[in-house]
PDB file of C-alpha atoms in Angstrom:
ATOM      1  CA  MET A   1     136.731 -42.570 -32.272  1.00 86.00           C
ATOM      2  CA  THR A   2     136.419 -42.047 -28.645  1.00 92.00           C
ATOM      3  CA  GLU A   3     134.044 -43.318 -26.163  1.00 94.00           C
ATOM      4  CA  ARG A   4     131.547 -40.719 -24.489  1.00 95.00           C
ATOM      5  CA  PRO A   5     129.157 -41.916 -21.326  1.00 96.00           C
ATOM      6  CA  ILE A   6     125.556 -41.144 -20.765  1.00 97.00           C
ATOM      7  CA  PHE A   7     123.952 -41.684 -17.621  1.00 97.00           C
ATOM      8  CA  ILE A   8     120.497 -42.949 -16.777  1.00 97.00           C
ATOM      9  CA  PRO A   9     118.195 -42.456 -13.787  1.00 98.00           C
ATOM     10  CA  SER A  10     118.267 -46.265 -12.558  1.00 97.00           C
ATOM     11  CA  PRO A  11     115.690 -46.389  -9.130  1.00 97.00           C
ATOM     12  CA  ASN A  12     114.802 -49.689  -9.596  1.00 95.00           C
ATOM     13  CA  THR A  13     118.463 -51.400  -9.089  1.00 95.00           C
ATOM     14  CA  PRO A  14     120.797 -51.056  -6.520  1.00 94.00           C
ATOM     15  CA  GLU A  15     123.491 -49.213  -8.755  1.00 95.00           C
ATOM     16  CA  LEU A  16     120.602 -46.122  -8.729  1.00 97.00           C
ATOM     17  CA  VAL A  17     122.644 -44.871 -11.970  1.00 97.00           C
ATOM     18  CA  LYS A  18     123.522 -46.385 -14.922  1.00 96.00           C
ATOM     19  CA  GLU A  19     127.223 -45.256 -16.737  1.00 95.00           C
ATOM     20  CA  VAL A  20     126.798 -46.384 -20.426  1.00 95.00           C
ATOM     21  CA  PHE A  21     129.339 -46.001 -23.084  1.00 95.00           C
ATOM     22  CA  CYS A  22     128.796 -44.730 -26.599  1.00 96.00           C
ATOM     23  CA  ARG A  23     132.009 -44.877 -28.825  1.00 95.00           C
ATOM     24  CA  ILE A  24     131.138 -42.014 -31.573  1.00 95.00           C
ATOM     25  CA  VAL A  25     133.501 -39.743 -34.162  1.00 94.00           C
ATOM     26  CA  TRP A  26     135.353 -36.989 -32.153  1.00 92.00           C
ATOM     27  CA  ASN A  27     135.490 -33.847 -33.684  1.00 90.00           C
ATOM     28  CA  PRO A  28     138.181 -31.457 -31.777  1.00 90.00           C
ATOM     29  CA  GLY A  29     138.006 -28.279 -30.842  1.00 87.00           C
ATOM     30  CA  PHE A  30     136.933 -25.713 -28.065  1.00 81.00           C
ATOM     31  CA  ALA A  31     134.695 -23.651 -30.044  1.00 91.00           C
ATOM     32  CA  PRO A  32     130.834 -23.885 -29.287  1.00 87.00           C
ATOM     33  CA  VAL A  33     129.897 -25.146 -32.811  1.00 91.00           C
ATOM     34  CA  GLN A  34     132.423 -28.329 -31.908  1.00 93.00           C
ATOM     35  CA  LYS A  35     130.642 -28.698 -28.962  1.00 92.00           C
ATOM     36  CA  LYS A  36     127.199 -29.236 -30.235  1.00 94.00           C
ATOM     37  CA  LYS A  37     128.994 -31.804 -33.077  1.00 95.00           C
ATOM     38  CA  ASN A  38     130.116 -33.927 -30.402  1.00 95.00           C
ATOM     39  CA  ILE A  39     126.926 -33.867 -28.319  1.00 97.00           C
ATOM     40  CA  LYS A  40     125.079 -34.337 -31.482  1.00 97.00           C
ATOM     41  CA  ALA A  41     126.946 -37.790 -32.573  1.00 97.00           C
ATOM     42  CA  LEU A  42     126.817 -39.270 -28.666  1.00 97.00           C
ATOM     43  CA  HIS A  43     122.815 -38.577 -28.899  1.00 97.00           C
ATOM     44  CA  GLN A  44     122.503 -40.193 -31.893  1.00 97.00           C
ATOM     45  CA  ALA A  45     124.856 -43.039 -30.750  1.00 97.00           C
ATOM     46  CA  ALA A  46     122.715 -43.291 -27.950  1.00 97.00           C
ATOM     47  CA  ALA A  47     119.971 -43.270 -29.391  1.00 97.00           C
ATOM     48  CA  MET A  48     121.026 -46.155 -31.810  1.00 96.00           C
ATOM     49  CA  ALA A  49     121.339 -48.357 -28.775  1.00 95.00           C
ATOM     50  CA  GLY A  50     118.026 -47.198 -27.060  1.00 96.00           C
ATOM     51  CA  HIS A  51     118.292 -44.249 -25.174  1.00 97.00           C
ATOM     52  CA  SER A  52     116.711 -41.791 -26.116  1.00 97.00           C
ATOM     53  CA  PRO A  53     115.660 -38.563 -25.699  1.00 98.00           C
ATOM     54  CA  LEU A  54     118.361 -37.752 -23.789  1.00 98.00           C
ATOM     55  CA  LEU A  55     119.473 -34.148 -21.652  1.00 98.00           C
ATOM     56  CA  GLU A  56     122.684 -32.039 -22.251  1.00 98.00           C
ATOM     57  CA  VAL A  57     123.632 -31.057 -18.908  1.00 98.00           C
ATOM     58  CA  SER A  58     126.078 -27.905 -19.716  1.00 95.00           C
ATOM     59  CA  THR A  59     126.293 -24.707 -21.114  1.00 93.00           C
ATOM     60  CA  LYS A  60     126.757 -26.109 -24.132  1.00 93.00           C
ATOM     61  CA  SER A  61     122.909 -27.637 -24.030  1.00 96.00           C
ATOM     62  CA  GLU A  62     120.404 -26.640 -26.440  1.00 94.00           C
ATOM     63  CA  GLU A  63     117.971 -27.006 -24.135  1.00 96.00           C
ATOM     64  CA  LYS A  64     117.109 -24.058 -21.292  1.00 95.00           C
ATOM     65  CA  LEU A  65     116.724 -26.768 -18.822  1.00 96.00           C
ATOM     66  CA  GLY A  66     120.658 -28.539 -19.688  1.00 96.00           C
ATOM     67  CA  GLN A  67     121.631 -24.700 -19.046  1.00 95.00           C
ATOM     68  CA  HIS A  68     120.402 -24.423 -15.877  1.00 94.00           C
ATOM     69  CA  LEU A  69     121.204 -27.187 -14.674  1.00 96.00           C
ATOM     70  CA  SER A  70     124.706 -26.506 -15.563  1.00 93.00           C
ATOM     71  CA  ALA A  71     126.280 -26.656 -12.257  1.00 91.00           C
ATOM     72  CA  PHE A  72     128.063 -22.746 -13.592  1.00 88.00           C
ATOM     73  CA  HIS A  73     124.799 -21.797 -13.046  1.00 91.00           C
ATOM     74  CA  LEU A  74     123.892 -23.601  -9.950  1.00 96.00           C
ATOM     75  CA  LYS A  75     124.765 -21.943  -6.264  1.00 96.00           C
ATOM     76  CA  VAL A  76     124.514 -23.945  -2.782  1.00 96.00           C
ATOM     77  CA  HIS A  77     123.854 -22.068   0.096  1.00 95.00           C
ATOM     78  CA  SER A  78     126.159 -21.910   3.187  1.00 95.00           C
ATOM     79  CA  GLU A  79     124.772 -20.475   6.609  1.00 92.00           C
ATOM     80  CA  HIS A  80     128.540 -18.570   7.157  1.00 90.00           C
ATOM     81  CA  PHE A  81     129.266 -17.376   3.807  1.00 94.00           C
ATOM     82  CA  GLY A  82     125.659 -17.178   2.039  1.00 95.00           C
ATOM     83  CA  ASP A  83     124.624 -17.700  -1.757  1.00 96.00           C
ATOM     84  CA  ILE A  84     128.325 -20.213  -3.291  1.00 96.00           C
ATOM     85  CA  PRO A  85     128.579 -20.725  -6.580  1.00 96.00           C
ATOM     86  CA  LEU A  86     128.876 -24.545  -5.925  1.00 97.00           C
ATOM     87  CA  GLU A  87     132.497 -25.234  -8.360  1.00 95.00           C
ATOM     88  CA  CYS A  88     133.511 -22.490  -5.724  1.00 97.00           C
ATOM     89  CA  ALA A  89     131.890 -24.157  -3.038  1.00 97.00           C
ATOM     90  CA  PHE A  90     133.955 -27.618  -4.402  1.00 97.00           C
ATOM     91  CA  GLN A  91     137.068 -26.400  -4.809  1.00 97.00           C
ATOM     92  CA  GLY A  92     137.104 -24.360  -2.201  1.00 98.00           C
ATOM     93  CA  SER A  93     136.143 -27.047   0.894  1.00 98.00           C
ATOM     94  CA  LYS A  94     139.343 -29.258  -0.584  1.00 98.00           C
ATOM     95  CA  VAL A  95     141.338 -30.227   2.141  1.00 98.00           C
ATOM     96  CA  PHE A  96     145.095 -32.042   1.141  1.00 98.00           C
ATOM     97  CA  GLU A  97     147.431 -33.474   3.180  1.00 97.00           C
ATOM     98  CA  GLY A  98     149.124 -29.313   3.127  1.00 97.00           C
ATOM     99  CA  GLY A  99     146.333 -27.691   4.160  1.00 97.00           C
ATOM    100  CA  GLY A 100     142.878 -26.821   3.289  1.00 97.00           C
ATOM    101  CA  PRO A 101     140.422 -26.027   2.992  1.00 98.00           C
ATOM    102  CA  TYR A 102     140.754 -23.072   1.420  1.00 98.00           C
ATOM    103  CA  THR A 103     137.344 -20.919   2.515  1.00 97.00           C
ATOM    104  CA  ASP A 104     138.618 -17.851   0.831  1.00 98.00           C
ATOM    105  CA  LEU A 105     137.868 -19.905  -2.975  1.00 98.00           C
ATOM    106  CA  TYR A 106     134.443 -19.400  -2.105  1.00 97.00           C
ATOM    107  CA  SER A 107     134.359 -15.333  -3.005  1.00 96.00           C
ATOM    108  CA  VAL A 108     136.442 -15.876  -5.875  1.00 96.00           C
ATOM    109  CA  GLU A 109     135.701 -15.935 -10.053  1.00 94.00           C
ATOM    110  CA  VAL A 110     134.825 -19.655 -10.359  1.00 92.00           C
ATOM    111  CA  ARG A 111     137.739 -20.351 -13.175  1.00 92.00           C
ATOM    112  CA  ALA A 112     139.926 -18.821 -10.912  1.00 95.00           C
ATOM    113  CA  ALA A 113     138.900 -21.114  -8.104  1.00 95.00           C
ATOM    114  CA  LYS A 114     139.663 -23.874 -10.063  1.00 93.00           C
ATOM    115  CA  ARG A 115     143.124 -22.348 -10.815  1.00 96.00           C
ATOM    116  CA  ASP A 116     144.183 -21.914  -7.538  1.00 97.00           C
ATOM    117  CA  PRO A 117     147.847 -22.876  -7.412  1.00 98.00           C
ATOM    118  CA  ARG A 118     147.445 -24.359  -3.680  1.00 98.00           C
ATOM    119  CA  LEU A 119     144.738 -26.956  -5.296  1.00 97.00           C
ATOM    120  CA  GLN A 120     148.136 -28.570  -6.796  1.00 96.00           C
ATOM    121  CA  SER A 121     150.841 -27.715  -4.645  1.00 97.00           C
ATOM    122  CA  SER A 122     149.175 -29.013  -1.202  1.00 98.00           C
ATOM    123  CA  GLY A 123     149.993 -32.645  -1.485  1.00 97.00           C
ATOM    124  CA  ARG A 124     147.249 -35.151  -1.474  1.00 97.00           C
ATOM    125  CA  LEU A 125     143.717 -34.629  -1.462  1.00 97.00           C
ATOM    126  CA  VAL A 126     142.014 -36.679   2.043  1.00 97.00           C
ATOM    127  CA  ALA A 127     138.699 -35.002   2.357  1.00 97.00           C
ATOM    128  CA  PHE A 128     136.245 -32.446   1.495  1.00 98.00           C
ATOM    129  CA  LYS A 129     135.349 -30.531   4.778  1.00 98.00           C
ATOM    130  CA  PHE A 130     132.184 -27.627   4.619  1.00 97.00           C
ATOM    131  CA  GLU A 131     129.564 -26.192   7.167  1.00 95.00           C
ATOM    132  CA  ASN A 132     132.292 -28.003   9.500  1.00 93.00           C
ATOM    133  CA  PHE A 133     131.200 -31.254   8.277  1.00 97.00           C
ATOM    134  CA  SER A 134     134.139 -33.574   6.570  1.00 97.00           C
ATOM    135  CA  PHE A 135     132.520 -35.342   3.584  1.00 97.00           C
ATOM    136  CA  PRO A 136     135.443 -38.713   2.823  1.00 94.00           C
ATOM    137  CA  LEU A 137     136.859 -39.522  -0.445  1.00 94.00           C
ATOM    138  CA  ASP A 138     134.090 -42.701  -0.203  1.00 91.00           C
ATOM    139  CA  PRO A 139     131.675 -43.372  -1.431  1.00 89.00           C
ATOM    140  CA  LYS A 140     133.443 -41.411  -4.694  1.00 90.00           C
ATOM    141  CA  THR A 141     131.471 -38.286  -5.577  1.00 95.00           C
ATOM    142  CA  VAL A 142     129.202 -38.495  -3.009  1.00 97.00           C
ATOM    143  CA  PHE A 143     130.456 -34.568  -1.605  1.00 98.00           C
ATOM    144  CA  TYR A 144     130.244 -33.601  -5.424  1.00 98.00           C
ATOM    145  CA  ASP A 145     126.226 -35.318  -5.261  1.00 98.00           C
ATOM    146  CA  TRP A 146     125.169 -33.799  -1.987  1.00 98.00           C
ATOM    147  CA  LEU A 147     125.885 -29.942  -3.285  1.00 98.00           C
ATOM    148  CA  TYR A 148     124.176 -30.600  -6.455  1.00 98.00           C
ATOM    149  CA  ILE A 149     121.496 -31.827  -5.136  1.00 98.00           C
ATOM    150  CA  ASN A 150     121.027 -29.652  -2.583  1.00 97.00           C
ATOM    151  CA  ALA A 151     121.796 -26.996  -4.822  1.00 97.00           C
ATOM    152  CA  ILE A 152     118.309 -28.654  -7.300  1.00 97.00           C
ATOM    153  CA  PHE A 153     116.410 -29.688  -4.955  1.00 97.00           C
ATOM    154  CA  PRO A 154     114.610 -26.377  -3.654  1.00 95.00           C
ATOM    155  CA  HIS A 155     113.356 -26.272  -7.323  1.00 95.00           C
ATOM    156  CA  ARG A 156     111.760 -30.122  -7.452  1.00 94.00           C
ATOM    157  CA  GLU A 157     108.638 -29.399  -8.150  1.00 94.00           C
ATOM    158  CA  TRP A 158     109.474 -27.738 -11.187  1.00 93.00           C
ATOM    159  CA  LEU A 159     112.386 -30.365 -12.251  1.00 95.00           C
ATOM    160  CA  THR A 160     109.538 -33.363 -12.244  1.00 94.00           C
ATOM    161  CA  ARG A 161     110.078 -32.503 -16.285  1.00 94.00           C
ATOM    162  CA  MET A 162     113.562 -33.941 -15.980  1.00 96.00           C
ATOM    163  CA  ASN A 163     111.557 -37.471 -15.816  1.00 95.00           C
ATOM    164  CA  ARG A 164     110.608 -37.362 -19.499  1.00 96.00           C
ATOM    165  CA  TYR A 165     114.706 -37.953 -19.999  1.00 98.00           C
ATOM    166  CA  ALA A 166     116.058 -41.419 -20.607  1.00 98.00           C
ATOM    167  CA  GLY A 167     119.895 -39.942 -19.435  1.00 98.00           C
ATOM    168  CA  PHE A 168     121.374 -37.625 -19.725  1.00 98.00           C
ATOM    169  CA  THR A 169     125.207 -35.932 -20.592  1.00 98.00           C
ATOM    170  CA  ASP A 170     127.862 -33.957 -20.510  1.00 97.00           C
ATOM    171  CA  ILE A 171     130.045 -33.577 -22.753  1.00 95.00           C
ATOM    172  CA  GLU A 172     132.635 -31.860 -20.698  1.00 91.00           C
ATOM    173  CA  PHE A 173     132.902 -34.907 -18.884  1.00 95.00           C
ATOM    174  CA  ASN A 174     136.406 -37.007 -19.693  1.00 93.00           C
ATOM    175  CA  PRO A 175     136.357 -39.651 -17.895  1.00 91.00           C
ATOM    176  CA  GLU A 176     139.853 -40.218 -18.314  1.00 89.00           C
ATOM    177  CA  ARG A 177     140.485 -37.110 -16.420  1.00 89.00           C
ATOM    178  CA  SER A 178     137.785 -36.594 -14.391  1.00 90.00           C
ATOM    179  CA  ILE A 179     134.695 -38.250 -11.800  1.00 92.00           C
ATOM    180  CA  ASN A 180     132.771 -35.553 -10.687  1.00 95.00           C
ATOM    181  CA  CYS A 181     129.947 -35.009 -13.715  1.00 96.00           C
ATOM    182  CA  GLN A 182     126.895 -32.903 -13.281  1.00 97.00           C
ATOM    183  CA  ALA A 183     124.919 -35.157 -15.812  1.00 98.00           C
ATOM    184  CA  ARG A 184     125.177 -38.080 -13.638  1.00 98.00           C
ATOM    185  CA  SER A 185     124.060 -36.160 -10.995  1.00 98.00           C
ATOM    186  CA  CYS A 186     121.117 -35.348 -12.470  1.00 97.00           C
ATOM    187  CA  ALA A 187     120.477 -38.754 -12.963  1.00 98.00           C
ATOM    188  CA  LEU A 188     120.992 -39.475  -9.340  1.00 98.00           C
ATOM    189  CA  PHE A 189     118.189 -36.772  -8.640  1.00 98.00           C
ATOM    190  CA  VAL A 190     116.026 -38.541 -10.647  1.00 98.00           C
ATOM    191  CA  ALA A 191     116.531 -41.433 -10.026  1.00 98.00           C
ATOM    192  CA  LEU A 192     116.343 -40.592  -5.647  1.00 98.00           C
ATOM    193  CA  MET A 193     113.345 -38.446  -6.908  1.00 97.00           C
ATOM    194  CA  THR A 194     111.449 -41.184  -8.164  1.00 97.00           C
ATOM    195  CA  LYS A 195     111.776 -43.884  -5.313  1.00 97.00           C
ATOM    196  CA  ASN A 196     110.706 -40.400  -2.858  1.00 97.00           C
ATOM    197  CA  LEU A 197     114.128 -40.097  -1.396  1.00 97.00           C
ATOM    198  CA  LEU A 198     114.925 -36.484  -1.671  1.00 97.00           C
ATOM    199  CA  GLU A 199     113.865 -35.126   1.682  1.00 97.00           C
ATOM    200  CA  ASP A 200     115.733 -38.260   2.960  1.00 96.00           C
ATOM    201  CA  ALA A 201     118.825 -37.341   1.027  1.00 97.00           C
ATOM    202  CA  VAL A 202     118.917 -33.460   1.796  1.00 97.00           C
ATOM    203  CA  GLU A 203     118.303 -34.305   5.475  1.00 97.00           C
ATOM    204  CA  SER A 204     121.691 -34.090   6.009  1.00 97.00           C
ATOM    205  CA  PRO A 205     125.717 -34.973   5.119  1.00 97.00           C
ATOM    206  CA  GLU A 206     125.118 -37.692   7.386  1.00 97.00           C
ATOM    207  CA  ALA A 207     121.964 -39.006   5.957  1.00 97.00           C
ATOM    208  CA  PHE A 208     122.800 -38.459   2.456  1.00 97.00           C
ATOM    209  CA  ILE A 209     126.402 -40.625   2.782  1.00 97.00           C
ATOM    210  CA  GLY A 210     124.591 -43.219   4.626  1.00 96.00           C
ATOM    211  CA  LEU A 211     121.505 -43.882   1.606  1.00 96.00           C
ATOM    212  CA  ILE A 212     124.706 -44.003  -0.714  1.00 95.00           C
ATOM    213  CA  SER A 213     126.455 -45.847   0.898  1.00 93.00           C
ATOM    214  CA  ARG A 214     123.124 -48.239   1.066  1.00 93.00           C
ATOM    215  CA  HIS A 215     123.269 -48.444  -2.380  1.00 93.00           C
ATOM    216  CA  SER A 216     125.134 -49.996  -5.108  1.00 92.00           C
ATOM    217  CA  TYR A 217     126.252 -46.322  -6.293  1.00 92.00           C
ATOM    218  CA  ARG A 218     129.242 -45.978  -7.765  1.00 84.00           C
ATOM    219  CA  PRO A 219     131.040 -44.098 -10.483  1.00 84.00           C
ATOM    220  CA  HIS A 220     132.362 -47.169 -11.918  1.00 66.00           C
ATOM    221  CA  GLN A 221     134.781 -45.549 -14.664  1.00 50.00           C
ATOM    222  CA  ALA A 222     136.384 -43.115 -11.971  1.00 38.00           C
ATOM    223  CA  GLU A 223     137.380 -46.007  -9.685  1.00 37.00           C
ATOM    224  CA  LYS A 224     141.522 -46.403 -10.102  1.00 36.00           C
ATOM    225  CA  ARG A 225     141.458 -42.434 -11.910  1.00 36.00           C
ATOM    226  CA  PRO A 226     142.988 -39.513  -9.185  1.00 35.00           C
ATOM    227  CA  GLN A 227     140.274 -37.103  -7.528  1.00 36.00           C
ATOM    228  CA  GLY A 228     140.003 -34.853 -10.538  1.00 37.00           C
ATOM    229  CA  PRO A 229     138.333 -31.845 -10.990  1.00 38.00           C
ATOM    230  CA  LEU A 230     134.597 -31.021 -11.494  1.00 40.00           C
ATOM    231  CA  PHE A 231     134.870 -30.493 -15.853  1.00 36.00           C
ATOM    232  CA  GLY A 232     137.208 -32.346 -18.057  1.00 34.00           C
TER     233      GLY A 232
END
């Protein structure tokens, strides 16, 4: 047995997003069929707890919407570098005690960006720097959420269909190893959209950080864990 979270938009609470953990029998292995079994098990457990329907947000999703919302398919725009894969923007913007940001990672293949040895040998992570703006490590996930919400913001009218879902999952996300999660960012997007705060959120990094800081939005399960990779 293992526990995995679902992320529920909660626009009428200070948290904006609620994290609910469900216990499931885990099917080990990397084969897509195993991933789909785990998605089904998680969604069934959530439904028994009263949370349905859910959207799996990953390349393993059986719904096109969930696949399109996967961070592996999303790009963020940079005035200096053009359109950058979201994961490359995330990894290449890390600032460590001993180096960074490594903006050359903006133009490499996504998996190569995640595995660049400098990300492991440059010391403690101290910030993110993107477009000449330094993002703090607290509020936690604020930089990744900023990237993700800006990547899907141009499609906000099409994404009003996300309101039909009670919550979001990402079967690749392991809260024991990672902090940032695309399913959580989807739930945050829906909460902000419901509160008519999306335009305020993407106005500037300062505006986004201020908005998040004024709420109690916190990735609770990551509070005592080190900053990890984008995906579990």
